[in-house]
Amino acid sequence: LVLVNGAGKDSFERFIDVTPEMWARIIDINLTGTFHVTQTVLPDMIEAKWGRIVNISSSSAQTGAVMMAPYSASKGGMIALTKTLALELGPLGITVNTIPPGAIDTPMSRRAASEGRFGGGTLEDVGRHLPVKRIGIPEDIAAACAYLVSDEAGYVTGQIIGVNGGRVT
């Protein structure tokens, strides 16, 4: 049984302007949603004595991001949850890892770029500043997920597998 927790909602507000309602909405979608879905599938994984969980966090959780406190905090919570669940579930045959993507060509990233959230530049501008000189594509994340959910990754758990073009080293 395989679970990839990939829900993500961003927000761009100065921390001082973040309302408790805005904070709760981002945490609910990005972190509490992961909690609920994971709890739902765990009984079947435990019964099977095998499972793979991959949580899609964010490189913003590793570096921080201006005007993204709720988002970065929620994705940082996913990293901590991943490490905790890896310790708890490993003896049951279940691995838990996280992929914190960097700039990936998605509708959410395109919208943020069009709103000037990347310093007024395009996603391609962001990519030119990365060691690999390009932004990522969804297939980059899918390839890492495919490995982490495979039998070959049975000895990999509690890990942060950065797929970020070298943004976070």
mmCIF file with all atom_site columns, C-alpha atoms in Angstrom:
data_model
loop_
_atom_site.group_PDB
_atom_site.id
_atom_site.type_symbol
_atom_site.label_atom_id
_atom_site.label_alt_id
_atom_site.label_comp_id
_atom_site.label_asym_id
_atom_site.label_entity_id
_atom_site.label_seq_id
_atom_site.pdbx_PDB_ins_code
_atom_site.Cartn_x
_atom_site.Cartn_y
_atom_site.Cartn_z
_atom_site.occupancy
_atom_site.B_iso_or_equiv
_atom_site.pdbx_formal_charge
_atom_site.auth_seq_id
_atom_site.auth_comp_id
_atom_site.auth_asym_id
_atom_site.auth_atom_id
_atom_site.pdbx_PDB_model_num
ATOM 1   C CA . LEU A 1 1   ? 0.000  0.000  0.000   1.00 0.00 ? 1   LEU A CA 1
ATOM 2   C CA . VAL A 1 2   ? 1.314  3.411  -1.007  1.00 0.00 ? 2   VAL A CA 1
ATOM 3   C CA . LEU A 1 3   ? 0.370  6.901  0.156   1.00 0.00 ? 3   LEU A CA 1
ATOM 4   C CA . VAL A 1 4   ? 1.729  10.138 -1.258  1.00 0.00 ? 4   VAL A CA 1
ATOM 5   C CA . ASN A 1 5   ? 0.571  13.175 0.701   1.00 0.00 ? 5   ASN A CA 1
ATOM 6   C CA . GLY A 1 6   ? 0.842  15.955 -1.840  1.00 0.00 ? 6   GLY A CA 1
ATOM 7   C CA . ALA A 1 7   ? -1.767 18.553 -0.897  1.00 0.00 ? 7   ALA A CA 1
ATOM 8   C CA . GLY A 1 8   ? -0.420 22.053 -0.803  1.00 0.00 ? 8   GLY A CA 1
ATOM 9   C CA . LYS A 1 9   ? -1.876 25.520 -0.339  1.00 0.00 ? 9   LYS A CA 1
ATOM 10  C CA . ASP A 1 10  ? 0.378  28.544 -0.263  1.00 0.00 ? 10  ASP A CA 1
ATOM 11  C CA . SER A 1 11  ? -0.174 32.057 1.030   1.00 0.00 ? 11  SER A CA 1
ATOM 12  C CA . PHE A 1 12  ? 1.810  35.237 0.719   1.00 0.00 ? 12  PHE A CA 1
ATOM 13  C CA . GLU A 1 13  ? 1.345  37.649 3.603   1.00 0.00 ? 13  GLU A CA 1
ATOM 14  C CA . ARG A 1 14  ? 3.657  39.521 5.882   1.00 0.00 ? 14  ARG A CA 1
ATOM 15  C CA . PHE A 1 15  ? 3.713  37.617 9.168   1.00 0.00 ? 15  PHE A CA 1
ATOM 16  C CA . ILE A 1 16  ? 2.307  40.613 11.038  1.00 0.00 ? 16  ILE A CA 1
ATOM 17  C CA . ASP A 1 17  ? -0.737 40.522 8.713   1.00 0.00 ? 17  ASP A CA 1
ATOM 18  C CA . VAL A 1 18  ? -1.466 36.799 9.032   1.00 0.00 ? 18  VAL A CA 1
ATOM 19  C CA . THR A 1 19  ? -4.770 36.291 10.818  1.00 0.00 ? 19  THR A CA 1
ATOM 20  C CA . PRO A 1 20  ? -5.470 33.256 12.981  1.00 0.00 ? 20  PRO A CA 1
ATOM 21  C CA . GLU A 1 21  ? -7.987 32.150 10.334  1.00 0.00 ? 21  GLU A CA 1
ATOM 22  C CA . MET A 1 22  ? -5.389 32.350 7.536   1.00 0.00 ? 22  MET A CA 1
ATOM 23  C CA . TRP A 1 23  ? -2.889 30.454 9.682   1.00 0.00 ? 23  TRP A CA 1
ATOM 24  C CA . ALA A 1 24  ? -5.409 27.733 10.524  1.00 0.00 ? 24  ALA A CA 1
ATOM 25  C CA . ARG A 1 25  ? -6.494 27.289 6.888   1.00 0.00 ? 25  ARG A CA 1
ATOM 26  C CA . ILE A 1 26  ? -2.938 26.672 5.643   1.00 0.00 ? 26  ILE A CA 1
ATOM 27  C CA . ILE A 1 27  ? -2.066 24.386 8.565   1.00 0.00 ? 27  ILE A CA 1
ATOM 28  C CA . ASP A 1 28  ? -5.358 22.490 8.097   1.00 0.00 ? 28  ASP A CA 1
ATOM 29  C CA . ILE A 1 29  ? -4.782 21.832 4.401   1.00 0.00 ? 29  ILE A CA 1
ATOM 30  C CA . ASN A 1 30  ? -1.050 21.153 4.416   1.00 0.00 ? 30  ASN A CA 1
ATOM 31  C CA . LEU A 1 31  ? -0.443 19.466 7.760   1.00 0.00 ? 31  LEU A CA 1
ATOM 32  C CA . THR A 1 32  ? -3.717 18.382 9.328   1.00 0.00 ? 32  THR A CA 1
ATOM 33  C CA . GLY A 1 33  ? -4.833 16.921 5.993   1.00 0.00 ? 33  GLY A CA 1
ATOM 34  C CA . THR A 1 34  ? -1.689 14.787 6.000   1.00 0.00 ? 34  THR A CA 1
ATOM 35  C CA . PHE A 1 35  ? -2.547 13.631 9.523   1.00 0.00 ? 35  PHE A CA 1
ATOM 36  C CA . HIS A 1 36  ? -6.094 12.614 8.561   1.00 0.00 ? 36  HIS A CA 1
ATOM 37  C CA . VAL A 1 37  ? -5.202 10.793 5.340   1.00 0.00 ? 37  VAL A CA 1
ATOM 38  C CA . THR A 1 38  ? -2.281 8.974  6.945   1.00 0.00 ? 38  THR A CA 1
ATOM 39  C CA . GLN A 1 39  ? -4.395 7.815  9.874   1.00 0.00 ? 39  GLN A CA 1
ATOM 40  C CA . THR A 1 40  ? -7.021 6.569  7.429   1.00 0.00 ? 40  THR A CA 1
ATOM 41  C CA . VAL A 1 41  ? -4.640 4.317  5.473   1.00 0.00 ? 41  VAL A CA 1
ATOM 42  C CA . LEU A 1 42  ? -2.463 3.101  8.351   1.00 0.00 ? 42  LEU A CA 1
ATOM 43  C CA . PRO A 1 43  ? -4.686 0.240  9.529   1.00 0.00 ? 43  PRO A CA 1
ATOM 44  C CA . ASP A 1 44  ? -4.443 -1.427 6.109   1.00 0.00 ? 44  ASP A CA 1
ATOM 45  C CA . MET A 1 45  ? -0.659 -0.915 5.985   1.00 0.00 ? 45  MET A CA 1
ATOM 46  C CA . ILE A 1 46  ? -0.259 -2.322 9.476   1.00 0.00 ? 46  ILE A CA 1
ATOM 47  C CA . GLU A 1 47  ? -2.375 -5.346 8.581   1.00 0.00 ? 47  GLU A CA 1
ATOM 48  C CA . ALA A 1 48  ? -0.304 -5.914 5.419   1.00 0.00 ? 48  ALA A CA 1
ATOM 49  C CA . LYS A 1 49  ? 2.949  -5.401 7.375   1.00 0.00 ? 49  LYS A CA 1
ATOM 50  C CA . TRP A 1 50  ? 4.091  -3.259 4.457   1.00 0.00 ? 50  TRP A CA 1
ATOM 51  C CA . GLY A 1 51  ? 3.577  0.303  3.366   1.00 0.00 ? 51  GLY A CA 1
ATOM 52  C CA . ARG A 1 52  ? 5.223  3.306  1.808   1.00 0.00 ? 52  ARG A CA 1
ATOM 53  C CA . ILE A 1 53  ? 4.387  6.884  2.762   1.00 0.00 ? 53  ILE A CA 1
ATOM 54  C CA . VAL A 1 54  ? 5.894  9.875  0.971   1.00 0.00 ? 54  VAL A CA 1
ATOM 55  C CA . ASN A 1 55  ? 5.098  13.351 2.237   1.00 0.00 ? 55  ASN A CA 1
ATOM 56  C CA . ILE A 1 56  ? 5.604  16.220 -0.195  1.00 0.00 ? 56  ILE A CA 1
ATOM 57  C CA . SER A 1 57  ? 6.883  19.056 1.956   1.00 0.00 ? 57  SER A CA 1
ATOM 58  C CA . SER A 1 58  ? 8.784  22.080 0.584   1.00 0.00 ? 58  SER A CA 1
ATOM 59  C CA . SER A 1 59  ? 12.295 23.446 0.394   1.00 0.00 ? 59  SER A CA 1
ATOM 60  C CA . SER A 1 60  ? 10.756 26.570 1.991   1.00 0.00 ? 60  SER A CA 1
ATOM 61  C CA . ALA A 1 61  ? 10.437 24.501 5.169   1.00 0.00 ? 61  ALA A CA 1
ATOM 62  C CA . GLN A 1 62  ? 14.208 23.998 5.122   1.00 0.00 ? 62  GLN A CA 1
ATOM 63  C CA . THR A 1 63  ? 15.208 27.580 4.350   1.00 0.00 ? 63  THR A CA 1
ATOM 64  C CA . GLY A 1 64  ? 12.280 29.750 5.374   1.00 0.00 ? 64  GLY A CA 1
ATOM 65  C CA . ALA A 1 65  ? 10.542 31.993 2.884   1.00 0.00 ? 65  ALA A CA 1
ATOM 66  C CA . VAL A 1 66  ? 9.667  35.657 3.167   1.00 0.00 ? 66  VAL A CA 1
ATOM 67  C CA . MET A 1 67  ? 5.911  36.252 3.418   1.00 0.00 ? 67  MET A CA 1
ATOM 68  C CA . MET A 1 68  ? 5.215  32.522 3.690   1.00 0.00 ? 68  MET A CA 1
ATOM 69  C CA . ALA A 1 69  ? 5.253  31.809 7.442   1.00 0.00 ? 69  ALA A CA 1
ATOM 70  C CA . PRO A 1 70  ? 2.116  29.612 7.544   1.00 0.00 ? 70  PRO A CA 1
ATOM 71  C CA . TYR A 1 71  ? 3.169  27.656 4.452   1.00 0.00 ? 71  TYR A CA 1
ATOM 72  C CA . SER A 1 72  ? 6.763  27.149 5.603   1.00 0.00 ? 72  SER A CA 1
ATOM 73  C CA . ALA A 1 73  ? 5.615  26.182 9.099   1.00 0.00 ? 73  ALA A CA 1
ATOM 74  C CA . SER A 1 74  ? 3.072  23.681 7.791   1.00 0.00 ? 74  SER A CA 1
ATOM 75  C CA . LYS A 1 75  ? 5.590  22.046 5.474   1.00 0.00 ? 75  LYS A CA 1
ATOM 76  C CA . GLY A 1 76  ? 8.197  22.034 8.261   1.00 0.00 ? 76  GLY A CA 1
ATOM 77  C CA . GLY A 1 77  ? 5.642  20.209 10.372  1.00 0.00 ? 77  GLY A CA 1
ATOM 78  C CA . MET A 1 78  ? 5.409  17.599 7.617   1.00 0.00 ? 78  MET A CA 1
ATOM 79  C CA . ILE A 1 79  ? 9.164  17.042 7.840   1.00 0.00 ? 79  ILE A CA 1
ATOM 80  C CA . ALA A 1 80  ? 8.960  16.535 11.611  1.00 0.00 ? 80  ALA A CA 1
ATOM 81  C CA . LEU A 1 81  ? 5.927  14.263 11.225  1.00 0.00 ? 81  LEU A CA 1
ATOM 82  C CA . THR A 1 82  ? 7.806  12.213 8.618   1.00 0.00 ? 82  THR A CA 1
ATOM 83  C CA . LYS A 1 83  ? 10.758 11.628 10.932  1.00 0.00 ? 83  LYS A CA 1
ATOM 84  C CA . THR A 1 84  ? 8.509  10.732 13.862  1.00 0.00 ? 84  THR A CA 1
ATOM 85  C CA . LEU A 1 85  ? 6.372  8.320  11.851  1.00 0.00 ? 85  LEU A CA 1
ATOM 86  C CA . ALA A 1 86  ? 9.469  6.667  10.386  1.00 0.00 ? 86  ALA A CA 1
ATOM 87  C CA . LEU A 1 87  ? 10.594 5.798  13.908  1.00 0.00 ? 87  LEU A CA 1
ATOM 88  C CA . GLU A 1 88  ? 7.162  4.606  14.984  1.00 0.00 ? 88  GLU A CA 1
ATOM 89  C CA . LEU A 1 89  ? 6.161  2.697  11.853  1.00 0.00 ? 89  LEU A CA 1
ATOM 90  C CA . GLY A 1 90  ? 9.480  1.241  10.710  1.00 0.00 ? 90  GLY A CA 1
ATOM 91  C CA . PRO A 1 91  ? 9.161  -1.818 12.958  1.00 0.00 ? 91  PRO A CA 1
ATOM 92  C CA . LEU A 1 92  ? 5.798  -2.481 11.315  1.00 0.00 ? 92  LEU A CA 1
ATOM 93  C CA . GLY A 1 93  ? 7.245  -2.675 7.789   1.00 0.00 ? 93  GLY A CA 1
ATOM 94  C CA . ILE A 1 94  ? 6.198  0.854  6.808   1.00 0.00 ? 94  ILE A CA 1
ATOM 95  C CA . THR A 1 95  ? 8.667  3.438  5.516   1.00 0.00 ? 95  THR A CA 1
ATOM 96  C CA . VAL A 1 96  ? 8.010  7.174  5.681   1.00 0.00 ? 96  VAL A CA 1
ATOM 97  C CA . ASN A 1 97  ? 10.046 9.755  3.774   1.00 0.00 ? 97  ASN A CA 1
ATOM 98  C CA . THR A 1 98  ? 9.640  13.313 2.589   1.00 0.00 ? 98  THR A CA 1
ATOM 99  C CA . ILE A 1 99  ? 10.441 15.129 -0.617  1.00 0.00 ? 99  ILE A CA 1
ATOM 100 C CA . PRO A 1 100 ? 10.766 18.897 -0.234  1.00 0.00 ? 100 PRO A CA 1
ATOM 101 C CA . PRO A 1 101 ? 10.632 20.215 -3.805  1.00 0.00 ? 101 PRO A CA 1
ATOM 102 C CA . GLY A 1 102 ? 12.215 23.446 -4.892  1.00 0.00 ? 102 GLY A CA 1
ATOM 103 C CA . ALA A 1 103 ? 10.853 25.519 -7.778  1.00 0.00 ? 103 ALA A CA 1
ATOM 104 C CA . ILE A 1 104 ? 8.716  23.138 -9.826  1.00 0.00 ? 104 ILE A CA 1
ATOM 105 C CA . ASP A 1 105 ? 6.718  24.097 -12.903 1.00 0.00 ? 105 ASP A CA 1
ATOM 106 C CA . THR A 1 106 ? 3.214  23.728 -11.476 1.00 0.00 ? 106 THR A CA 1
ATOM 107 C CA . PRO A 1 107 ? 0.081  25.884 -11.682 1.00 0.00 ? 107 PRO A CA 1
ATOM 108 C CA . MET A 1 108 ? 0.715  27.051 -8.089  1.00 0.00 ? 108 MET A CA 1
ATOM 109 C CA . SER A 1 109 ? 4.265  28.166 -8.945  1.00 0.00 ? 109 SER A CA 1
ATOM 110 C CA . ARG A 1 110 ? 3.177  29.794 -12.213 1.00 0.00 ? 110 ARG A CA 1
ATOM 111 C CA . ARG A 1 111 ? 0.481  31.746 -10.350 1.00 0.00 ? 111 ARG A CA 1
ATOM 112 C CA . ALA A 1 112 ? 2.974  32.875 -7.704  1.00 0.00 ? 112 ALA A CA 1
ATOM 113 C CA . ALA A 1 113 ? 5.417  34.000 -10.395 1.00 0.00 ? 113 ALA A CA 1
ATOM 114 C CA . SER A 1 114 ? 2.684  35.906 -12.253 1.00 0.00 ? 114 SER A CA 1
ATOM 115 C CA . GLU A 1 115 ? 1.891  37.707 -8.974  1.00 0.00 ? 115 GLU A CA 1
ATOM 116 C CA . GLY A 1 116 ? 5.553  38.749 -8.660  1.00 0.00 ? 116 GLY A CA 1
ATOM 117 C CA . ARG A 1 117 ? 6.262  36.441 -5.702  1.00 0.00 ? 117 ARG A CA 1
ATOM 118 C CA . PHE A 1 118 ? 9.699  35.517 -7.050  1.00 0.00 ? 118 PHE A CA 1
ATOM 119 C CA . GLY A 1 119 ? 11.134 39.019 -6.940  1.00 0.00 ? 119 GLY A CA 1
ATOM 120 C CA . GLY A 1 120 ? 9.275  39.983 -10.082 1.00 0.00 ? 120 GLY A CA 1
ATOM 121 C CA . GLY A 1 121 ? 10.978 37.288 -12.126 1.00 0.00 ? 121 GLY A CA 1
ATOM 122 C CA . THR A 1 122 ? 9.617  34.285 -13.935 1.00 0.00 ? 122 THR A CA 1
ATOM 123 C CA . LEU A 1 123 ? 10.088 30.675 -12.939 1.00 0.00 ? 123 LEU A CA 1
ATOM 124 C CA . GLU A 1 124 ? 12.704 30.450 -15.648 1.00 0.00 ? 124 GLU A CA 1
ATOM 125 C CA . ASP A 1 125 ? 14.573 33.351 -13.981 1.00 0.00 ? 125 ASP A CA 1
ATOM 126 C CA . VAL A 1 126 ? 14.540 31.398 -10.730 1.00 0.00 ? 126 VAL A CA 1
ATOM 127 C CA . GLY A 1 127 ? 15.871 28.351 -12.564 1.00 0.00 ? 127 GLY A CA 1
ATOM 128 C CA . ARG A 1 128 ? 18.789 30.263 -14.042 1.00 0.00 ? 128 ARG A CA 1
ATOM 129 C CA . HIS A 1 129 ? 20.041 30.941 -10.485 1.00 0.00 ? 129 HIS A CA 1
ATOM 130 C CA . LEU A 1 130 ? 20.016 27.274 -9.457  1.00 0.00 ? 130 LEU A CA 1
ATOM 131 C CA . PRO A 1 131 ? 23.073 25.034 -9.817  1.00 0.00 ? 131 PRO A CA 1
ATOM 132 C CA . VAL A 1 132 ? 21.242 22.933 -12.448 1.00 0.00 ? 132 VAL A CA 1
ATOM 133 C CA . LYS A 1 133 ? 20.193 26.104 -14.347 1.00 0.00 ? 133 LYS A CA 1
ATOM 134 C CA . ARG A 1 134 ? 16.531 25.132 -14.702 1.00 0.00 ? 134 ARG A CA 1
ATOM 135 C CA . ILE A 1 135 ? 13.360 24.770 -12.699 1.00 0.00 ? 135 ILE A CA 1
ATOM 136 C CA . GLY A 1 136 ? 12.037 21.345 -11.940 1.00 0.00 ? 136 GLY A CA 1
ATOM 137 C CA . ILE A 1 137 ? 9.205  19.556 -13.641 1.00 0.00 ? 137 ILE A CA 1
ATOM 138 C CA . PRO A 1 138 ? 6.595  17.325 -12.005 1.00 0.00 ? 138 PRO A CA 1
ATOM 139 C CA . GLU A 1 139 ? 8.350  14.271 -13.450 1.00 0.00 ? 139 GLU A CA 1
ATOM 140 C CA . ASP A 1 140 ? 11.409 15.081 -11.297 1.00 0.00 ? 140 ASP A CA 1
ATOM 141 C CA . ILE A 1 141 ? 9.271  14.673 -8.184  1.00 0.00 ? 141 ILE A CA 1
ATOM 142 C CA . ALA A 1 142 ? 7.482  11.620 -9.595  1.00 0.00 ? 142 ALA A CA 1
ATOM 143 C CA . ALA A 1 143 ? 10.810 9.859  -10.204 1.00 0.00 ? 143 ALA A CA 1
ATOM 144 C CA . ALA A 1 144 ? 11.882 10.354 -6.594  1.00 0.00 ? 144 ALA A CA 1
ATOM 145 C CA . CYS A 1 145 ? 8.461  9.158  -5.403  1.00 0.00 ? 145 CYS A CA 1
ATOM 146 C CA . ALA A 1 146 ? 8.669  6.081  -7.622  1.00 0.00 ? 146 ALA A CA 1
ATOM 147 C CA . TYR A 1 147 ? 11.947 5.120  -5.984  1.00 0.00 ? 147 TYR A CA 1
ATOM 148 C CA . LEU A 1 148 ? 10.747 5.778  -2.433  1.00 0.00 ? 148 LEU A CA 1
ATOM 149 C CA . VAL A 1 149 ? 7.632  3.616  -2.874  1.00 0.00 ? 149 VAL A CA 1
ATOM 150 C CA . SER A 1 150 ? 9.552  0.743  -4.467  1.00 0.00 ? 150 SER A CA 1
ATOM 151 C CA . ASP A 1 151 ? 10.804 -2.421 -2.799  1.00 0.00 ? 151 ASP A CA 1
ATOM 152 C CA . GLU A 1 152 ? 14.338 -1.197 -3.526  1.00 0.00 ? 152 GLU A CA 1
ATOM 153 C CA . ALA A 1 153 ? 13.791 1.631  -1.012  1.00 0.00 ? 153 ALA A CA 1
ATOM 154 C CA . GLY A 1 154 ? 12.873 -0.717 1.823   1.00 0.00 ? 154 GLY A CA 1
ATOM 155 C CA . TYR A 1 155 ? 15.921 0.404  3.821   1.00 0.00 ? 155 TYR A CA 1
ATOM 156 C CA . VAL A 1 156 ? 15.206 4.112  3.325   1.00 0.00 ? 156 VAL A CA 1
ATOM 157 C CA . THR A 1 157 ? 13.032 5.724  5.973   1.00 0.00 ? 157 THR A CA 1
ATOM 158 C CA . GLY A 1 158 ? 12.874 9.018  7.828   1.00 0.00 ? 158 GLY A CA 1
ATOM 159 C CA . GLN A 1 159 ? 14.782 10.722 5.038   1.00 0.00 ? 159 GLN A CA 1
ATOM 160 C CA . ILE A 1 160 ? 14.523 14.122 3.421   1.00 0.00 ? 160 ILE A CA 1
ATOM 161 C CA . ILE A 1 161 ? 15.113 13.593 -0.298  1.00 0.00 ? 161 ILE A CA 1
ATOM 162 C CA . GLY A 1 162 ? 15.650 17.087 -1.686  1.00 0.00 ? 162 GLY A CA 1
ATOM 163 C CA . VAL A 1 163 ? 14.540 17.472 -5.276  1.00 0.00 ? 163 VAL A CA 1
ATOM 164 C CA . ASN A 1 164 ? 15.362 21.131 -5.657  1.00 0.00 ? 164 ASN A CA 1
ATOM 165 C CA . GLY A 1 165 ? 18.009 21.667 -8.312  1.00 0.00 ? 165 GLY A CA 1
ATOM 166 C CA . GLY A 1 166 ? 20.598 22.407 -5.644  1.00 0.00 ? 166 GLY A CA 1
ATOM 167 C CA . ARG A 1 167 ? 18.600 25.171 -3.921  1.00 0.00 ? 167 ARG A CA 1
ATOM 168 C CA . VAL A 1 168 ? 19.116 23.430 -0.572  1.00 0.00 ? 168 VAL A CA 1
ATOM 169 C CA . THR A 1 169 ? 22.354 21.543 -0.103  1.00 0.00 ? 169 THR A CA 1
#
